C-alpha positions in Angstrom: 0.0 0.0 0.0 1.3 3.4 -0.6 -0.7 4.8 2.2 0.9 4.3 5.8 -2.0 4.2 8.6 -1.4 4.1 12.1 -2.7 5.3 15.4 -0.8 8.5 15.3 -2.1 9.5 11.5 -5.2 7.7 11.8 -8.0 9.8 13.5 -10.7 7.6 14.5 -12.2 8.4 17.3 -15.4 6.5 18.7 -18.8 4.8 17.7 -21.8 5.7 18.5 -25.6 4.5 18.2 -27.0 6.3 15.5 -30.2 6.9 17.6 -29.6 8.0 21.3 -25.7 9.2 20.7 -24.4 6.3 23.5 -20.9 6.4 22.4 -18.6 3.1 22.3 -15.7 1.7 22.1 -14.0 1.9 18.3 -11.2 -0.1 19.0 -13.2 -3.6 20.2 -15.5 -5.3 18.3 -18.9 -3.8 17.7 -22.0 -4.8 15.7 -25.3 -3.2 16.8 -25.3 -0.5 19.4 -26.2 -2.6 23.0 -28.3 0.4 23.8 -31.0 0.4 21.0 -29.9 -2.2 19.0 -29.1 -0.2 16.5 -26.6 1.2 13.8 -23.5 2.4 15.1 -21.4 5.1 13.6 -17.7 5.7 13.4 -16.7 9.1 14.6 -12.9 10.9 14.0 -11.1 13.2 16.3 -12.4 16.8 15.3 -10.1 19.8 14.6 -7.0 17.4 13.3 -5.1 18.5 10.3 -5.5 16.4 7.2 -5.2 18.7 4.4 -6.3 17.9 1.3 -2.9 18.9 -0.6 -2.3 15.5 1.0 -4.1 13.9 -1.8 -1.9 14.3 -4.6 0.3 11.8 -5.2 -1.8 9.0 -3.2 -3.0 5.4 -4.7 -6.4 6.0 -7.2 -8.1 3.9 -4.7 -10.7 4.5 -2.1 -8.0 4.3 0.7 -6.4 7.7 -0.4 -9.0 8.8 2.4 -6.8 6.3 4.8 -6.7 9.5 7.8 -10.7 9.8 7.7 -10.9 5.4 7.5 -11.3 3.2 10.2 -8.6 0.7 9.8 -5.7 1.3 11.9 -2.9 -0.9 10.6 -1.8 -0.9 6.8 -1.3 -5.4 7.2 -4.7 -6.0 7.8 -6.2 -3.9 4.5 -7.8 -6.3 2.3 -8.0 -4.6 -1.2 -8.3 -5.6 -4.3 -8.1 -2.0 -5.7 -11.9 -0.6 -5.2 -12.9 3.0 -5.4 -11.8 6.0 -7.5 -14.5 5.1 -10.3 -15.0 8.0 -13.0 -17.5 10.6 -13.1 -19.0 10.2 -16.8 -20.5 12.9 -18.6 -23.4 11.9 -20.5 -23.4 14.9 -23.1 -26.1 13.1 -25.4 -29.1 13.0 -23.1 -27.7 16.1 -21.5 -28.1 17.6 -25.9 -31.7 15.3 -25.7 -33.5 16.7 -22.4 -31.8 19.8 -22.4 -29.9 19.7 -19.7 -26.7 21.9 -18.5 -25.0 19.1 -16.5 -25.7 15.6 -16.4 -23.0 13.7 -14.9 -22.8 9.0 -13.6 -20.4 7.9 -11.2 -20.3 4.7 -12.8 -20.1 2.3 -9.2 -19.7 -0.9 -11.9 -16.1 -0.9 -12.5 -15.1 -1.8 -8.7 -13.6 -5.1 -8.2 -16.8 -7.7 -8.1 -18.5 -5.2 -10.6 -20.4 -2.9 -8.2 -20.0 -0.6 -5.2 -20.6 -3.3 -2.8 -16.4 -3.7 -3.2 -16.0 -0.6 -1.0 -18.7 -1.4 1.8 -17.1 -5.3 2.3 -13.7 -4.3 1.8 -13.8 -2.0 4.8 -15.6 -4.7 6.3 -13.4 -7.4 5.9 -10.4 -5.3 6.9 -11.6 -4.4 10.3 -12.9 -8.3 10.6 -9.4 -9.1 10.1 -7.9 -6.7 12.4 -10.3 -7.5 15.3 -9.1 -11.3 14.4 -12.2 -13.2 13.0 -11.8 -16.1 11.1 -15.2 -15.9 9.3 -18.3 -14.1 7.8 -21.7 -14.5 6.8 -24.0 -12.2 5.2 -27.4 -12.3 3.8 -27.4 -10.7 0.1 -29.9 -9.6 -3.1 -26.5 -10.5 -4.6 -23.8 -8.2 -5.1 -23.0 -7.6 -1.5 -22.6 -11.4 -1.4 -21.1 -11.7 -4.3 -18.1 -8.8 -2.4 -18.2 -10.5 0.6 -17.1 -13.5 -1.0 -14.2 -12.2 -2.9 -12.5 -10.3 0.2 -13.2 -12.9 2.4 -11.3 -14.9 -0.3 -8.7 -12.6 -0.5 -8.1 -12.3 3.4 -8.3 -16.5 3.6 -11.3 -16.2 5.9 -14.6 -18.3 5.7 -17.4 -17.3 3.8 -21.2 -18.3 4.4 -24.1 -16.2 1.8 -27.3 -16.6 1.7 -29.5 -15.1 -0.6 -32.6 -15.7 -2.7 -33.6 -18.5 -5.1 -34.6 -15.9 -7.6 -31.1 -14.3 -7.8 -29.5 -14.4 -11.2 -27.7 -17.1 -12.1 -24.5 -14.8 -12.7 -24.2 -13.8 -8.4 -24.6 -17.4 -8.0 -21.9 -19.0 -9.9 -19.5 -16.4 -8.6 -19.5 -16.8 -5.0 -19.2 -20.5 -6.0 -16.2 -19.7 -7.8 -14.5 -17.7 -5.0 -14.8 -20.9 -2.7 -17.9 -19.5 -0.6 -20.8 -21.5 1.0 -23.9 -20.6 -0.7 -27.7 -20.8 1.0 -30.5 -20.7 -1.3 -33.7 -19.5 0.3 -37.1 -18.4 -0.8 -38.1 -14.9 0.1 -36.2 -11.5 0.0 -33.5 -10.3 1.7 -35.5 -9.6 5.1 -35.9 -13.5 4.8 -32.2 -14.5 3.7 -31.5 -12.5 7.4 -33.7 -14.7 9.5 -31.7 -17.9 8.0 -28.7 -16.0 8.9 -29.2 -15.3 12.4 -30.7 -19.5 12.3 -27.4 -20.7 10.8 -25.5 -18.2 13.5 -27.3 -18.4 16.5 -23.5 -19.8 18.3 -22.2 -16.2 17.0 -19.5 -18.6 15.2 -19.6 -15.9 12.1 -19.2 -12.2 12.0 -22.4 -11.2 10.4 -21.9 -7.8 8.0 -25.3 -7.4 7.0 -25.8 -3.6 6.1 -25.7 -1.6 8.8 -25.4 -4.6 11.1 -22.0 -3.5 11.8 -20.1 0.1 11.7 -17.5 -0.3 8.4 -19.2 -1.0 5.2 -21.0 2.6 5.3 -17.0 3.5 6.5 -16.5 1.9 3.2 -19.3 3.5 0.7 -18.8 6.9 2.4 -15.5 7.1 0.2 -17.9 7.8 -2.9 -18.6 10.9 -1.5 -15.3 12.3 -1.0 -14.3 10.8 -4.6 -17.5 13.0 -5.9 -16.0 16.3 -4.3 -12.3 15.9 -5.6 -13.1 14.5 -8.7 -15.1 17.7 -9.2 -12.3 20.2 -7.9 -13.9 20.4 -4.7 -17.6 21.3 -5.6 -20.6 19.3 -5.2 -23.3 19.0 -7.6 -26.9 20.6 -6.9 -28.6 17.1 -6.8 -27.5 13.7 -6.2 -29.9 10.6 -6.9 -29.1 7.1 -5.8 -30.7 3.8 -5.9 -31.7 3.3 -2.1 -32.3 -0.7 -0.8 -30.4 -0.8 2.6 -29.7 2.9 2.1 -25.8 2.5 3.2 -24.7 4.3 0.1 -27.3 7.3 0.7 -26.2 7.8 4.2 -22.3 7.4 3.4 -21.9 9.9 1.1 -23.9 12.6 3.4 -21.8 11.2 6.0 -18.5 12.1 3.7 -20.1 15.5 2.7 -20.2 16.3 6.7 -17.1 15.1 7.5 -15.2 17.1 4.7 -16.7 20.5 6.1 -15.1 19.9 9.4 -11.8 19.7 7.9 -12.2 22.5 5.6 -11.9 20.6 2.5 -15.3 22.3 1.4 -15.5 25.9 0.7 -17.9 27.4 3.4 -20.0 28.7 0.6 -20.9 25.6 -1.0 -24.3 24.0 -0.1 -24.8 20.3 -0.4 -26.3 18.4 -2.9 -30.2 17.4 -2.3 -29.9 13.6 -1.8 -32.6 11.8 -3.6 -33.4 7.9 -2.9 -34.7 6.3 -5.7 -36.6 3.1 -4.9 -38.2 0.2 -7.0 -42.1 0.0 -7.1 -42.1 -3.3 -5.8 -40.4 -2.7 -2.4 -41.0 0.8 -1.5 -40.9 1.1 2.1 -39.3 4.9 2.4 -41.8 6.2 0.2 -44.7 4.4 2.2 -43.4 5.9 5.6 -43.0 9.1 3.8 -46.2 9.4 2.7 -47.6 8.7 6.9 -49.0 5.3 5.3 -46.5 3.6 7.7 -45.4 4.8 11.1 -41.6 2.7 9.6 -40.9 0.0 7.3 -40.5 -3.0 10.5 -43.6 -4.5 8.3 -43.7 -3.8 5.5 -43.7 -6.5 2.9 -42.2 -5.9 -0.3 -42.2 -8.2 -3.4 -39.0 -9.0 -6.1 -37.9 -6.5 -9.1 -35.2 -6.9 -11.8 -33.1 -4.6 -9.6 -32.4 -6.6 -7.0 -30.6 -4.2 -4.5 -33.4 -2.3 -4.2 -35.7 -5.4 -2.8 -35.3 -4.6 0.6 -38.1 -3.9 2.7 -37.6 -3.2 6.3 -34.1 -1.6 6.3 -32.2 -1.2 9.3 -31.0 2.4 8.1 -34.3 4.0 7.4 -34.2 6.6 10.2 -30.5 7.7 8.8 -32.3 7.5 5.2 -35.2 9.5 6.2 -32.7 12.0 8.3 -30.6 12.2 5.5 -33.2 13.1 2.9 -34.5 15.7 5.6 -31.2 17.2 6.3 -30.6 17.4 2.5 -34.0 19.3 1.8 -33.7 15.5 -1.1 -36.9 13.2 -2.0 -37.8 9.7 -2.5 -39.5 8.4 -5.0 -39.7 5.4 -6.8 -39.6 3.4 -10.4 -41.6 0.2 -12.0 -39.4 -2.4 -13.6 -41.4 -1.3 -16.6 -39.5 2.2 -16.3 -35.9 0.4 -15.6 -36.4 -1.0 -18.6 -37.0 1.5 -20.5 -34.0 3.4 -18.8 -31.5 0.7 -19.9 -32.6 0.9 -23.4 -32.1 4.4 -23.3 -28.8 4.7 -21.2 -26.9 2.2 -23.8 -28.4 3.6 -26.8 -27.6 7.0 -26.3 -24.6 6.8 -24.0 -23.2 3.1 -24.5 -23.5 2.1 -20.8 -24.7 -1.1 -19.7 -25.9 -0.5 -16.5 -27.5 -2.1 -13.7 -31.2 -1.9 -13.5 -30.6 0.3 -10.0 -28.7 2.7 -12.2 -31.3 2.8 -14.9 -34.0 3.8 -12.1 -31.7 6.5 -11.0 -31.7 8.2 -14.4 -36.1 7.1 -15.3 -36.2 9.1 -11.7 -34.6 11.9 -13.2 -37.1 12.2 -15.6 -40.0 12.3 -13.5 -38.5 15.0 -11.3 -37.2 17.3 -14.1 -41.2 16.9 -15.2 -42.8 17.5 -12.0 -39.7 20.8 -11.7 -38.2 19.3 -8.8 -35.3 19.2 -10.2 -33.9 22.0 -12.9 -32.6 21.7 -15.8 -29.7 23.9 -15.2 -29.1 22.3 -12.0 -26.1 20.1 -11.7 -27.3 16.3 -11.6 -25.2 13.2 -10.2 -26.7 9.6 -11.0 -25.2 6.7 -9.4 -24.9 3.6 -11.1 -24.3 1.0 -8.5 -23.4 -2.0 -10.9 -22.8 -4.2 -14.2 -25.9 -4.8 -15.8 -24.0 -8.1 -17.3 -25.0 -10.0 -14.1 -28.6 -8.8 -14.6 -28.8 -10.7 -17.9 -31.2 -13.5 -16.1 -33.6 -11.0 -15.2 -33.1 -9.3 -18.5 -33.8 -12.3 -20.7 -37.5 -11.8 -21.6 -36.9 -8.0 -22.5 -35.2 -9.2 -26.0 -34.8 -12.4 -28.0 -32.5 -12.9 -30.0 -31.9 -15.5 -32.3 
């Protein structure tokens, strides 16, 4: 690594439980908070001095940010080089829709083909430096398919479970990368239950999202790669496909994090952070709406964008705070409409992307119509994934002979 980490350079701090503010220990091992069994969240030392000038001849890699990451010694980073994806302009449906700047963080050329690679690399570092010899996780797929690869990589045991209906593509990798794979019916709320059955001796780490502090440690990295791939300016809207909502509440996390240390000229306001969900499983935009006092029941059903089939996220207060905070929306997009966003994203800009990325941009398009967003605003998409490991649930859509 060309990054040196330890205690004296790296500034973490504490945890604390994302609801009542209980603070905890960073340095043992921590899942939920004991206090409200909740989502804990890494805190750094405030007023250190980390400037940004430090950047500049570091590794194109997520752990550039190494100062503001929770791992404390450089041997127990388990990389395979994830982060610093580009920032695409798409100047044709920008010429199409009229637009002044329309701009994809394309998430699909991490390691494992999708952001996931930053979340479980993070993950699997700190499981190796608190000394665990194995994880399990329950996945819609590409988390899985992440876990799987670093766990590889750092010689530690991998369990997944995820459901029957995933494509075939998610599958056959974890195979390949040696893991142990549970097929279940059900969605991801269900592939957690099986989880918790298959560790109920705690034999496992379990780094299901949220479910312990480091993979938002690791997704928040997307946000500081958006404000220095940008010179140091933010863009007026940000929209991002929001299942377990890890992503969403990462980058906000980042944006925070970078005004303390000055990295962020005081007069720049943040982005409105909009969570785009799937039809089908749309429990933000229920408890939005006051049809819902939270998501603990709702029941969602499958879509072709598998991250986004997850119904009774852990995170959703952070989401919802986030959004809030943000002065962002939620809103959310039939498989129907995914479709027709793929079609439109490769034809015009040559991008295979995930379906999650397709609803990010079909979102667009219902916002700039209703005028929540502008067309002279700056817009960020994120595409999470590869749509090449979607091809099973693509299949129907053409045939060719």
């Amino acid at each position: 690594m060309a990054t040196t980490i330890d205690k004296q350079i790296n500034h973490l701090s504490t945890l604390t439980c994302s609801r009542c503010g209980t603070p905890y220990s960073a340095f043992q091992k921590q899942t939920v908070s004991p206090c409200c069994h909740m989502p804990l969240l890494v805190q750094y030392l405030k007023g250190i001095h980390f400037p940004k000038s430090e950047l500049k001849h570091r590794e194109g890699t997520m752990w550039r940010y190494a100062e503001m990451l929770p791992v404390l010694h450089p041997e127990n980073i388990v990389s395979l080089g994830e982060g610093f994806t580009p920032i695409l302009s798409l100047k044709n449906l920008s010429a199409k829709y009229e637009l002044s700047t329309l701009l994809l963080k394309d998430e699909g050329q991490n390691p494992t083909g999708s952001f996931k690679a930053r979340g479980l690399s993070m993950a699997i570092s700190k499981a190796k430096e608190h000394g665990v010899e194995g994880c399990i996780i329950p996945t819609a797929g590409n988390a899985g398919v992440a876990m799987a690869a670093y766990c590889a990589k750092a010689g530690m045991r991998a369990t997944v479970v995820m459901p029957r209906h995933t494509p075939k593509a998610f599958k056959e990798e974890c195979y390949w990368y040696g893991t142990e794979v549970v097929l279940i019916d059900g969605l991801i709320n269900d592939c957690a239950a099986k989880v918790k059955e298959l560790n109920q001796h705690g034999e496992l780490l379990d780094v299901s999202t949220l479910k312990e502090p480091y993979r938002l440690e690791g997704k928040k990295t997307m946000g500081y790669e958006i404000a220095e791939q940008l010179s140091w300016t933010l863009p007026d809207v940000i929209l991002y496909p929001a299942g377990g909502g890890t992503g969403l509440i990462g980058i906000w996390k980042a944006f925070k994090e970078m005004q303390q240390l000055g990295w962020l000229d005081a007069t720049i306001k943040l982005p409105r952070m909009v969570a785009v969900q799937a039809a089908n499983c749309q429990p933000l935009i229920e408890t939005l709406a006051g049809r819902q006092p939270n998501a603990q029941n709702y029941v969602g059903k499958p879509t072709i964008a598998n991250g986004l089939a997850v119904p009774r996220p852990l995170g959703e207060a952070i989401m919802l705070q986030t959004i809030e905070e943000s002065g962002g929306t939620a809103i959310s997009i039939t498989d129907a409409e995914m479709i027709t966003g793929l079609k439109e994203l490769g034809a015009a800009e040559g991008l295979f992307v995930a379906p999650e990325g397709a609803a990010v941009w079909m979102a667009t398009r219902k916002l700039l119509a209703s005028g929540l967003i502008s067309p002279d605003e700056k817009i960020l998409l994120l595409n999470t994934g590869s749509g090449q490991k979607y091809m099973d649930n693509l299949s129907d859509v053409y045939s060719l002979e």
